[in-house]
Coordinates of C-alpha atoms in Angstrom, one line a residue:
X81 CA 27.9 9.4 16.9
X82 CA 25.1 8.4 19.8
X83 CA 22.7 5.1 18.7
X84 CA 18.8 5.8 18.8
X85 CA 18.6 2.8 21.7
X86 CA 16.0 0.4 23.0
X87 CA 14.8 2.5 25.8
X88 CA 14.0 -0.2 28.7
X89 CA 10.5 -1.0 29.9
X90 CA 8.7 0.8 31.5
X91 CA 5.6 -0.3 34.0
X92 CA 2.2 0.2 32.8
X93 CA -1.5 -0.7 33.0
X94 CA -0.4 -3.6 31.3
X95 CA 2.8 -5.5 31.5
X96 CA 5.5 -5.8 28.7
X97 CA 4.3 -3.0 26.9
X98 CA 7.1 0.0 27.1
X99 CA 6.3 3.1 25.0
X100 CA 8.1 4.0 21.8
X101 CA 9.9 6.8 21.0
X102 CA 8.3 9.1 19.0
X103 CA 10.1 10.3 15.7
X104 CA 8.3 13.2 14.2
X105 CA 8.6 13.0 10.5
X106 CA 9.3 16.0 8.5
X107 CA 9.2 18.3 11.3
X108 CA 5.5 18.6 12.1
X109 CA 3.8 19.4 8.8
X110 CA 0.4 19.0 10.3
X111 CA 1.8 22.5 11.6
X112 CA 4.0 24.0 9.6
X113 CA 5.2 23.5 6.0
X114 CA 7.2 20.1 6.0
X115 CA 11.0 20.4 6.2
X116 CA 11.4 24.2 7.3
X117 CA 13.1 25.2 10.3
X118 CA 9.6 26.3 11.9
X119 CA 8.5 22.3 11.7
X120 CA 11.4 21.1 13.1
X121 CA 10.9 24.1 15.9
X122 CA 7.6 22.5 16.9
X123 CA 8.1 19.4 16.3
X124 CA 10.7 19.8 19.4
X125 CA 8.4 21.7 21.2
X126 CA 6.1 19.5 21.3
X127 CA 8.3 16.9 22.8
X128 CA 9.6 14.7 19.7
X129 CA 12.4 12.2 20.8
X130 CA 13.9 12.5 17.4
X131 CA 13.2 15.2 14.8
X132 CA 13.0 13.5 11.3
X133 CA 14.3 15.4 8.0
X134 CA 14.9 14.6 4.5
X135 CA 17.9 15.8 3.1
X136 CA 18.5 16.4 -0.7
X137 CA 21.9 18.2 -2.5
X138 CA 21.5 21.0 -4.6
X139 CA 23.1 21.8 -8.1
X140 CA 26.8 23.2 -5.9
X141 CA 26.2 20.0 -3.4
X142 CA 24.7 21.9 -0.7
X143 CA 22.7 19.3 1.7
X144 CA 18.8 21.2 2.1
X145 CA 16.3 19.9 3.4
X146 CA 13.4 18.5 0.8
X147 CA 12.0 15.4 0.4
X148 CA 11.5 15.3 -3.1
X149 CA 13.4 15.1 -6.4
X150 CA 12.0 18.3 -7.2
X151 CA 11.1 21.6 -5.8
X152 CA 7.3 21.2 -7.5
X153 CA 4.4 20.1 -4.9
X154 CA 5.7 22.1 -1.6
X155 CA 7.7 25.1 -4.0
X156 CA 6.3 26.1 -6.9
X157 CA 8.7 25.2 -9.2
X158 CA 8.9 22.4 -12.1
X159 CA 13.1 22.4 -12.2
X160 CA 15.0 19.0 -9.3
X161 CA 17.0 20.5 -7.0
X162 CA 19.6 18.9 -8.0
X163 CA 20.0 20.8 -11.1
X164 CA 18.8 24.5 -8.7
X165 CA 22.3 25.8 -7.2
X166 CA 21.3 27.1 -3.1
X167 CA 22.1 30.7 -4.1
X168 CA 18.3 30.3 -6.0
X169 CA 17.1 27.7 -4.1
X170 CA 17.1 30.1 -0.9
X171 CA 15.3 32.8 -2.9
X172 CA 11.8 29.9 -2.8
X173 CA 9.4 30.6 -0.1
X174 CA 8.5 33.8 2.0
X175 CA 9.9 35.0 5.8
X176 CA 10.8 31.4 8.3
X177 CA 8.8 28.9 5.6
X178 CA 12.4 29.0 3.7
X179 CA 13.9 25.5 2.6
X180 CA 16.6 25.3 4.9
X181 CA 20.3 24.1 4.8
X182 CA 21.1 21.1 7.1
X183 CA 23.7 22.8 8.9
X184 CA 21.3 25.5 10.0
X185 CA 19.1 22.4 10.7
X186 CA 21.3 20.8 13.4
X187 CA 22.4 24.8 14.2
X188 CA 18.6 25.4 16.1
X189 CA 18.6 21.9 17.4
X190 CA 22.0 22.4 19.6
X191 CA 21.2 21.9 23.2
X192 CA 18.2 20.2 22.0
X193 CA 17.3 16.8 23.7
X194 CA 15.6 15.2 20.2
X195 CA 18.2 13.3 17.7
X196 CA 18.6 14.2 14.7
X197 CA 16.6 11.2 12.0
X198 CA 18.4 12.5 8.2
X199 CA 16.7 10.5 5.1
X200 CA 18.5 10.4 2.5
X201 CA 17.5 9.0 -1.4
X202 CA 20.6 8.7 -2.7
X203 CA 24.5 8.0 -2.4
X204 CA 25.5 11.4 -3.8
X205 CA 22.9 12.9 -1.3
X206 CA 24.3 10.9 1.3
X207 CA 27.5 12.3 0.3
X208 CA 26.6 16.0 1.0
X209 CA 24.5 15.4 4.2
X210 CA 27.9 13.3 5.6
X211 CA 29.7 16.3 4.6
X212 CA 27.5 19.0 6.5
X213 CA 27.1 16.5 9.6
X214 CA 30.8 16.1 9.7
X215 CA 31.4 20.0 9.0
X216 CA 29.2 20.6 12.2
X217 CA 29.9 22.3 15.3
X218 CA 26.5 21.7 16.9
X219 CA 27.1 18.0 18.8
X220 CA 23.2 17.1 17.7
X221 CA 23.0 13.3 17.9
X222 CA 22.1 12.2 14.1
X223 CA 20.9 8.9 12.9
X224 CA 21.1 8.2 9.3
X225 CA 17.6 6.2 6.7
X226 CA 17.2 6.2 3.4
X227 CA 17.3 3.3 0.5
X228 CA 19.5 0.7 1.1
X229 CA 22.2 2.6 -1.5
X230 CA 22.7 5.5 0.1
X231 CA 22.7 3.5 3.6
X232 CA 25.7 1.6 2.0
X233 CA 27.3 5.2 0.6
X234 CA 26.5 5.9 4.7
X235 CA 28.0 3.8 6.2
X236 CA 31.3 4.0 3.9
X237 CA 31.6 7.4 4.3
X238 CA 31.2 7.7 8.1
X239 CA 31.8 3.9 9.8
X240 CA 30.2 4.9 13.2
X241 CA 27.2 6.4 12.1
X242 CA 24.2 5.4 13.4
X243 CA 22.6 3.8 10.1
X244 CA 18.7 2.5 9.9
X245 CA 17.9 -0.8 7.5
X246 CA 15.3 -0.2 4.8
X247 CA 13.0 -3.3 5.3
X248 CA 10.3 -4.0 2.5
X249 CA 9.3 -7.8 3.2
X250 CA 7.3 -9.4 5.8
X251 CA 9.5 -11.8 5.8
X252 CA 11.6 -11.4 8.7
X253 CA 15.5 -10.1 8.9
X254 CA 17.9 -12.7 9.6
X255 CA 21.9 -12.1 10.7
X256 CA 22.5 -12.7 6.9
X257 CA 20.6 -9.0 6.2
X258 CA 22.6 -7.0 8.9
X259 CA 25.7 -7.9 7.9
X260 CA 27.0 -5.3 5.2
X261 CA 25.2 -2.2 7.1
X262 CA 25.4 -3.0 10.4
X263 CA 22.4 -1.1 11.5
X264 CA 20.6 -0.2 14.4
X265 CA 17.2 0.0 13.6
X266 CA 15.0 -2.0 10.8
X267 CA 13.0 0.9 9.5
X268 CA 9.4 -0.6 7.9
X269 CA 6.2 0.8 6.9
X270 CA 3.6 -0.2 8.4
X271 CA 2.1 -2.0 6.3
X272 CA 4.9 -4.8 7.1
X273 CA 4.7 -4.9 10.9
X274 CA 3.8 -8.6 12.1
X275 CA 4.4 -10.0 15.6
X276 CA 6.9 -12.4 13.5
X277 CA 9.3 -9.3 12.4
X278 CA 9.6 -7.7 15.9
X279 CA 10.3 -10.6 17.5
X280 CA 13.1 -11.3 15.0
X281 CA 14.8 -7.9 15.0
X282 CA 14.9 -8.1 18.5
X283 CA 16.4 -11.4 19.0
X284 CA 19.0 -9.7 16.4
X285 CA 19.4 -6.8 18.7
X286 CA 17.3 -4.0 16.7
X287 CA 15.4 -1.2 17.5
X288 CA 12.1 -1.1 15.6
X289 CA 10.9 1.9 14.0
X290 CA 7.6 2.2 11.6
X291 CA 5.6 4.5 9.2
X292 CA 3.8 6.2 9.4
X293 CA 1.6 6.2 12.2
X294 CA -0.6 9.1 12.9
X295 CA -4.3 7.5 14.8
X296 CA -5.0 6.1 18.1
X297 CA -5.2 3.0 17.4
X298 CA -3.1 2.2 14.7
X299 CA 0.0 3.9 17.8
X300 CA -1.5 1.1 20.9
X301 CA -1.6 -1.6 18.1
X302 CA 2.2 -0.9 17.1
X303 CA 3.4 -0.5 20.9
X304 CA 1.6 -3.7 21.6
X305 CA 3.1 -5.5 19.0
X306 CA 6.9 -3.9 20.3
X307 CA 7.4 -1.4 18.3
X308 CA 10.3 0.7 19.5
X309 CA 9.8 3.9 17.4
X310 CA 6.9 5.4 16.0
X311 CA 7.6 8.3 12.7
X312 CA 3.9 10.8 12.9
X313 CA 3.4 13.4 11.2
X314 CA 1.6 14.2 13.9
X315 CA 2.7 14.5 17.4
X316 CA 0.8 15.6 19.1
X317 CA -2.5 12.8 18.9
X318 CA 0.3 9.9 18.9
X319 CA 2.2 11.7 22.2
X320 CA -1.6 12.0 23.3
X321 CA -2.2 8.7 22.5
X322 CA 1.6 6.7 24.4
X323 CA 0.7 9.2 27.7
X324 CA -2.7 8.2 28.3
X325 CA -2.0 4.9 27.9
X326 CA 0.8 5.1 30.2
X327 CA -1.3 6.9 32.9
X328 CA -4.4 4.4 32.5
X329 CA -2.6 1.3 31.0
X330 CA -3.5 0.2 27.6
X331 CA -6.7 0.0 26.6
X332 CA -8.9 -3.3 24.0
X333 CA -11.9 -2.8 22.7
X334 CA -14.1 -3.4 25.6
X335 CA -16.8 -5.6 22.2
X336 CA -16.1 -7.2 18.7
X337 CA -17.7 -4.4 16.0
X338 CA -20.6 -5.8 14.3
X339 CA -20.4 -7.3 10.4
X340 CA -22.3 -3.8 9.2
X341 CA -20.0 -1.5 11.2
X342 CA -16.6 -2.9 10.1
X343 CA -18.4 -3.0 6.5
X344 CA -19.4 0.1 6.6
X345 CA -15.9 1.8 7.7
X346 CA -14.2 -0.9 5.0
X347 CA -16.3 0.3 2.1
X348 CA -15.6 3.9 2.8
X349 CA -12.1 2.7 2.5
X350 CA -12.0 0.9 -0.3
X351 CA -14.0 3.5 -2.0
X352 CA -11.4 6.3 -1.3
X353 CA -8.0 4.0 -2.0
X354 CA -9.6 2.8 -5.3
X355 CA -9.7 6.3 -6.5
X356 CA -5.6 7.0 -4.8
X357 CA -5.2 4.1 -7.1
X358 CA -6.8 5.9 -9.8
X359 CA -4.5 8.7 -9.9
X360 CA -1.2 7.1 -8.8
X361 CA -1.7 4.5 -12.3
X362 CA -2.3 7.7 -14.7
X363 CA 0.1 9.6 -13.1
X364 CA 2.7 6.3 -13.4
X365 CA 1.6 5.4 -17.2
X366 CA 4.3 3.3 -18.7
X367 CA 6.4 4.3 -21.9
X368 CA 6.7 1.4 -23.5
X369 CA 9.4 3.4 -25.8
X370 CA 11.9 3.1 -22.9
X371 CA 12.7 -0.1 -22.7
X372 CA 12.5 -2.1 -19.4
X373 CA 9.0 -1.5 -19.1
X374 CA 8.2 -4.6 -17.2
X375 CA 11.1 -3.8 -14.5
X376 CA 8.3 -0.6 -14.2
X377 CA 5.5 -2.7 -14.5
X378 CA 7.2 -4.5 -11.0
X379 CA 7.4 -1.4 -9.4
X380 CA 3.9 0.2 -10.2
X381 CA 2.9 -3.0 -8.7
X382 CA 5.1 -2.8 -5.5
X383 CA 3.9 0.7 -5.0
X384 CA 0.1 0.1 -5.2
X385 CA 0.4 -3.2 -3.1
X386 CA 2.1 -1.9 0.0
X387 CA 0.1 1.8 -0.6
X388 CA -3.2 0.5 -0.2
X389 CA -1.1 -2.4 2.8
X390 CA -0.1 0.5 4.4
X391 CA -4.0 2.8 4.7
X392 CA -5.6 -0.9 5.2
X393 CA -3.6 -1.7 8.8
X394 CA -4.0 2.2 9.6
X395 CA -7.7 1.7 9.6
X396 CA -7.7 -2.2 10.6
X397 CA -4.2 -2.7 11.9
X398 CA -5.7 -6.2 13.4
X399 CA -7.2 -7.5 9.7
X400 CA -4.9 -10.2 7.8
X401 CA -3.3 -9.0 4.3
X402 CA -3.0 -11.1 1.6
X403 CA -1.8 -9.4 -2.2
X404 CA -0.3 -10.2 -5.2
X405 CA 3.2 -9.4 -4.6
X406 CA 4.5 -9.1 -0.5
X407 CA 1.8 -12.3 0.6
X408 CA 0.4 -13.3 3.8
X409 CA 0.1 -11.2 6.5
X410 CA -1.5 -12.9 10.0
X411 CA -4.4 -11.3 11.4
X412 CA -8.2 -11.5 12.8
X413 CA -11.1 -13.4 11.7
X414 CA -10.8 -10.4 8.8
X415 CA -8.9 -10.4 5.6
X416 CA -8.0 -8.6 3.0
X417 CA -7.3 -10.0 -0.5
X418 CA -5.3 -7.2 -3.6
X419 CA -4.3 -7.7 -6.9
X420 CA -2.5 -4.2 -7.7
X421 CA -2.4 -4.7 -11.1
X422 CA -4.3 -7.4 -12.6
X423 CA -3.4 -7.2 -16.4
X424 CA 0.4 -6.6 -16.4
X425 CA 1.1 -7.7 -19.7
X426 CA -1.1 -5.4 -20.9
X427 CA 0.0 -3.0 -18.6
X428 CA 3.9 -3.5 -19.9
X429 CA 2.8 -2.9 -24.0
X430 CA 0.5 0.0 -23.1
X431 CA -2.5 -2.0 -23.5
X432 CA -5.1 0.1 -21.0
X433 CA -7.2 -2.6 -19.6
X434 CA -6.1 -3.2 -16.7
X435 CA -7.3 -3.4 -13.0
X436 CA -7.1 -3.4 -9.2
X437 CA -8.8 -5.7 -7.0
X438 CA -9.3 -5.0 -3.0
X439 CA -11.6 -7.3 -1.2
X440 CA -12.6 -7.8 2.6
X441 CA -13.4 -11.1 3.8
X442 CA -14.8 -12.2 7.8
X443 CA -14.3 -15.7 8.3
X444 CA -13.9 -16.6 4.5
X445 CA -17.3 -14.6 3.3
X446 CA -16.7 -12.0 1.5
X447 CA -18.4 -9.0 3.2
X448 CA -16.6 -5.9 0.4
X449 CA -15.5 -5.7 -2.7
X450 CA -13.4 -2.7 -5.2
X451 CA -12.7 -2.9 -9.3
X452 CA -10.8 -0.4 -9.9
X453 CA -10.6 0.2 -13.5
X454 CA -7.9 3.1 -13.5
X455 CA -8.4 4.0 -17.7
X456 CA -12.2 5.1 -17.3
X457 CA -11.6 6.1 -13.6
X458 CA -14.8 3.9 -13.0
X459 CA -14.7 2.2 -9.4
X460 CA -17.1 -1.1 -9.3
X461 CA -18.6 -1.5 -5.7
X462 CA -20.1 -3.8 -3.6
X463 CA -21.0 -4.7 -0.3
X464 CA -22.2 -7.9 0.8
X465 CA -25.8 -8.0 1.1
X466 CA -26.1 -4.5 -0.2
X467 CA -26.1 -4.6 -3.6
X468 CA -23.8 -2.6 -6.0
X469 CA -23.1 0.4 -7.8
X470 CA -20.5 2.3 -9.8
X471 CA -20.4 5.3 -9.2
X472 CA -24.4 6.7 -9.2
X473 CA -25.6 3.6 -10.8
X474 CA -27.0 0.9 -9.1
X475 CA -25.7 -2.4 -11.1
X476 CA -28.9 -4.6 -11.2
X477 CA -29.5 -7.5 -13.9
X478 CA -32.8 -8.6 -14.1
X479 CA -33.8 -12.4 -14.5
X480 CA -35.4 -11.9 -18.6
X481 CA -34.9 -14.5 -20.8
X482 CA -31.0 -13.5 -23.0
X483 CA -30.4 -15.3 -25.8
X484 CA -27.0 -16.3 -26.9
X485 CA -26.4 -14.7 -30.5
X486 CA -25.2 -11.6 -30.6
X487 CA -23.5 -11.2 -27.3
X488 CA -20.7 -11.7 -26.4
X489 CA -18.7 -13.4 -23.7
X490 CA -15.4 -12.9 -21.9
X491 CA -12.4 -15.5 -21.3
X492 CA -8.9 -15.3 -20.0
X493 CA -5.9 -17.8 -21.2
X494 CA -4.8 -20.4 -18.5
X495 CA -1.2 -18.1 -18.1
X496 CA -0.2 -17.9 -21.8
X497 CA -2.5 -21.2 -22.8
X498 CA -5.5 -21.6 -24.0
X499 CA -7.5 -23.3 -20.8
X500 CA -8.7 -27.2 -21.3
X501 CA -12.0 -27.0 -23.5
X502 CA -11.5 -23.1 -24.3
X503 CA -11.1 -24.8 -28.5
X504 CA -14.4 -26.5 -27.6
X505 CA -16.6 -24.1 -25.8
X506 CA -15.6 -21.2 -28.3
X507 CA -16.8 -23.3 -30.9
X508 CA -19.7 -24.0 -29.1
X509 CA -20.5 -20.7 -28.7
X510 CA -19.6 -19.4 -32.8
X511 CA -22.8 -22.2 -33.7
X512 CA -25.0 -19.9 -31.5
X513 CA -23.4 -16.6 -33.1
X514 CA -21.7 -15.8 -29.6
X515 CA -18.3 -13.7 -29.7
X516 CA -16.0 -14.7 -27.3
X517 CA -13.6 -11.7 -25.8
X518 CA -9.9 -12.1 -24.1
X519 CA -8.8 -8.4 -22.6
X520 CA -6.1 -9.4 -20.4
X521 CA -7.6 -8.8 -17.1
X522 CA -9.8 -11.8 -15.5
X523 CA -10.4 -9.1 -12.4
X524 CA -11.9 -6.0 -15.4
X525 CA -13.5 -9.1 -17.3
X526 CA -15.6 -10.7 -14.6
X527 CA -16.4 -7.7 -13.0
X528 CA -18.4 -6.1 -16.7
X529 CA -20.5 -8.6 -16.2
X530 CA -21.8 -6.9 -13.1
X531 CA -22.1 -3.8 -15.2
X532 CA -24.4 -5.3 -17.6
X533 CA -21.1 -5.5 -20.2
X534 CA -21.2 -9.4 -21.7
X535 CA -24.0 -12.2 -21.1
X536 CA -21.3 -13.9 -19.2
X537 CA -17.6 -14.2 -18.9
X538 CA -15.3 -17.5 -17.0
X539 CA -11.7 -18.6 -15.5
X540 CA -9.9 -21.4 -15.7
X541 CA -9.2 -21.2 -11.5
X542 CA -10.5 -19.1 -9.0
X543 CA -8.0 -16.9 -6.5
X544 CA -9.6 -14.3 -4.1
X545 CA -6.4 -12.1 -4.5
X546 CA -7.4 -11.9 -8.6
X547 CA -11.5 -13.0 -8.5
X548 CA -12.9 -11.6 -4.6
X549 CA -14.4 -8.5 -5.4
X550 CA -15.9 -8.8 -9.0
X551 CA -17.2 -12.7 -7.6
X552 CA -18.9 -10.4 -4.9
X553 CA -19.9 -7.3 -7.4
X554 CA -21.8 -10.4 -9.8
X555 CA -23.2 -11.5 -6.9
X556 CA -25.0 -8.0 -5.5
X557 CA -25.4 -7.1 -9.4
X558 CA -28.2 -10.6 -9.2
X559 CA -25.9 -11.9 -11.4
X560 CA -24.6 -15.9 -11.0
X561 CA -21.8 -17.8 -10.1
X562 CA -20.7 -21.5 -11.1
X563 CA -19.0 -24.4 -10.8
X564 CA -19.0 -27.3 -12.3
X565 CA -21.1 -28.3 -9.1
X566 CA -23.8 -25.3 -9.8
X567 CA -24.6 -22.8 -8.5
X568 CA -22.3 -20.8 -5.7
X569 CA -23.3 -18.4 -3.0
X570 CA -19.9 -17.1 -1.7
X571 CA -16.7 -18.0 -3.3
X572 CA -15.6 -20.9 -5.6
X573 CA -13.1 -23.7 -4.3
X574 CA -9.9 -22.1 -4.4
X575 CA -8.4 -22.9 -7.8
X576 CA -11.9 -24.5 -9.3
X577 CA -13.4 -23.5 -12.7
X578 CA -15.8 -20.9 -12.8
X579 CA -18.2 -19.4 -14.7
X580 CA -20.3 -16.0 -14.0
X581 CA -23.3 -15.2 -15.6
X582 CA -26.2 -12.8 -16.6
X583 CA -29.4 -14.7 -14.3
X584 CA -31.0 -15.2 -18.2
X585 CA -28.6 -16.8 -19.6
X586 CA -27.2 -18.7 -17.4
X587 CA -28.5 -22.1 -17.8
X588 CA -27.6 -22.4 -21.2
X589 CA -24.0 -21.0 -21.3
X590 CA -23.3 -23.0 -18.0
X591 CA -24.2 -26.0 -19.8
X592 CA -21.8 -25.4 -23.0
X593 CA -18.9 -24.8 -20.2
X594 CA -19.6 -27.7 -18.1
X595 CA -19.7 -30.1 -21.3
X596 CA -16.4 -28.5 -23.2
X597 CA -14.6 -28.5 -19.1
X598 CA -16.0 -31.9 -18.8
X599 CA -15.0 -33.4 -22.6
X600 CA -11.8 -32.1 -22.4
X601 CA -11.4 -33.6 -18.8
X602 CA -12.7 -37.4 -20.8
X603 CA -10.0 -36.3 -23.4
X604 CA -6.9 -36.7 -21.3

């Protein structure tokens, strides 16, 4: 099988940058239905260097082009393709817009310059695809990508195969990662693309393939970093961007965007992401009776974070990112903070009180924040200097004095234990007929104060990943944020206990909270 070699450097307007090869993901899905013969033909005609397709097997082990495990999204049939024989699969669709067999695609690409990249999800799909490729006489160069298990199966069945190594970490690969699979290419989501990863991959002799890149700026950014292949669903756009760069040089921004420009774009993006998270979380509701709920919660955590990182990287490729699951990615003065699922214990136990927190900072100052409550379908949003909202409702706390009697104060445990001073604080509030709630998601507990639900909330330690968006919400809603040293106008120090409060109750609540914390310190 032909290997997808790293292209040789070419002379461009900026020496050292070489244009990556274009990989048409699922053919040309912006033009024709994905993973069909027309989509493959259009991708090849548009000049794709590689045509990538997804392969599944039918009930009678025929390798066909399909991304999902079921026929529902694309073909209106809810059955798993693995449960349906080829004779029934072949009848779906109309005209040329039908599910093709893999051997038909190999025949279509015979004599063309494009390589075929076969994506497989599991070892059984891989076996069916390998059998088809082995039996083909078309002579089309073939490479393979997919899950680690599927790639291991391909390597075992086809020792000479050109196999790609799936990579879903920010840490660069090492030689130890290559020993078993012997890949030619590192295959990673744009969310995990960093200069260190590119350097490490190239030092190991690997090409770097990045997915999914559809827009001009991430195309240029990934190319500057040294990506060798770009997987795209918009071949025409990426081809035009790369052609322009080769002709005119690789453009750099003529000026740094202003804070309002960045904040405006970021707020619109965060709003869209928040509603995508609502839909995803509801679709992936955890069945607490099925066993191993914690592992499925971890999968949801990672899936949300990878999705959000990819969405942010596509819009703001030079921004830094810190997430709960995958850690820190380098960037410029802007940094996003994400907690994909705050309240994972609740989620694992079927308690509908979890949240997602996404916050953008510029040189450490919060600019934009959203807190997502997927169970109520609420998205609470804030932008620095522009206030806070939930749907069409402006969140605004007046400064009218508020009594603690009959009110509710939220807090969270320090891990699984009460924080030092917890009991004294609860007792002091109880003496004033004020109730304490420990709901299980610190992000959402703080954000509720901004929404006027509860008179205050306190946390044992500030972390911008967990609390950055919620603290910005409180500030923009007119609430008060305090540490033991007094009120803060931006973020509390990392690791410091902090309190948020309705302005009309902040003084009294702060006095009780401070006394409880200081008393606990004196007892130690």
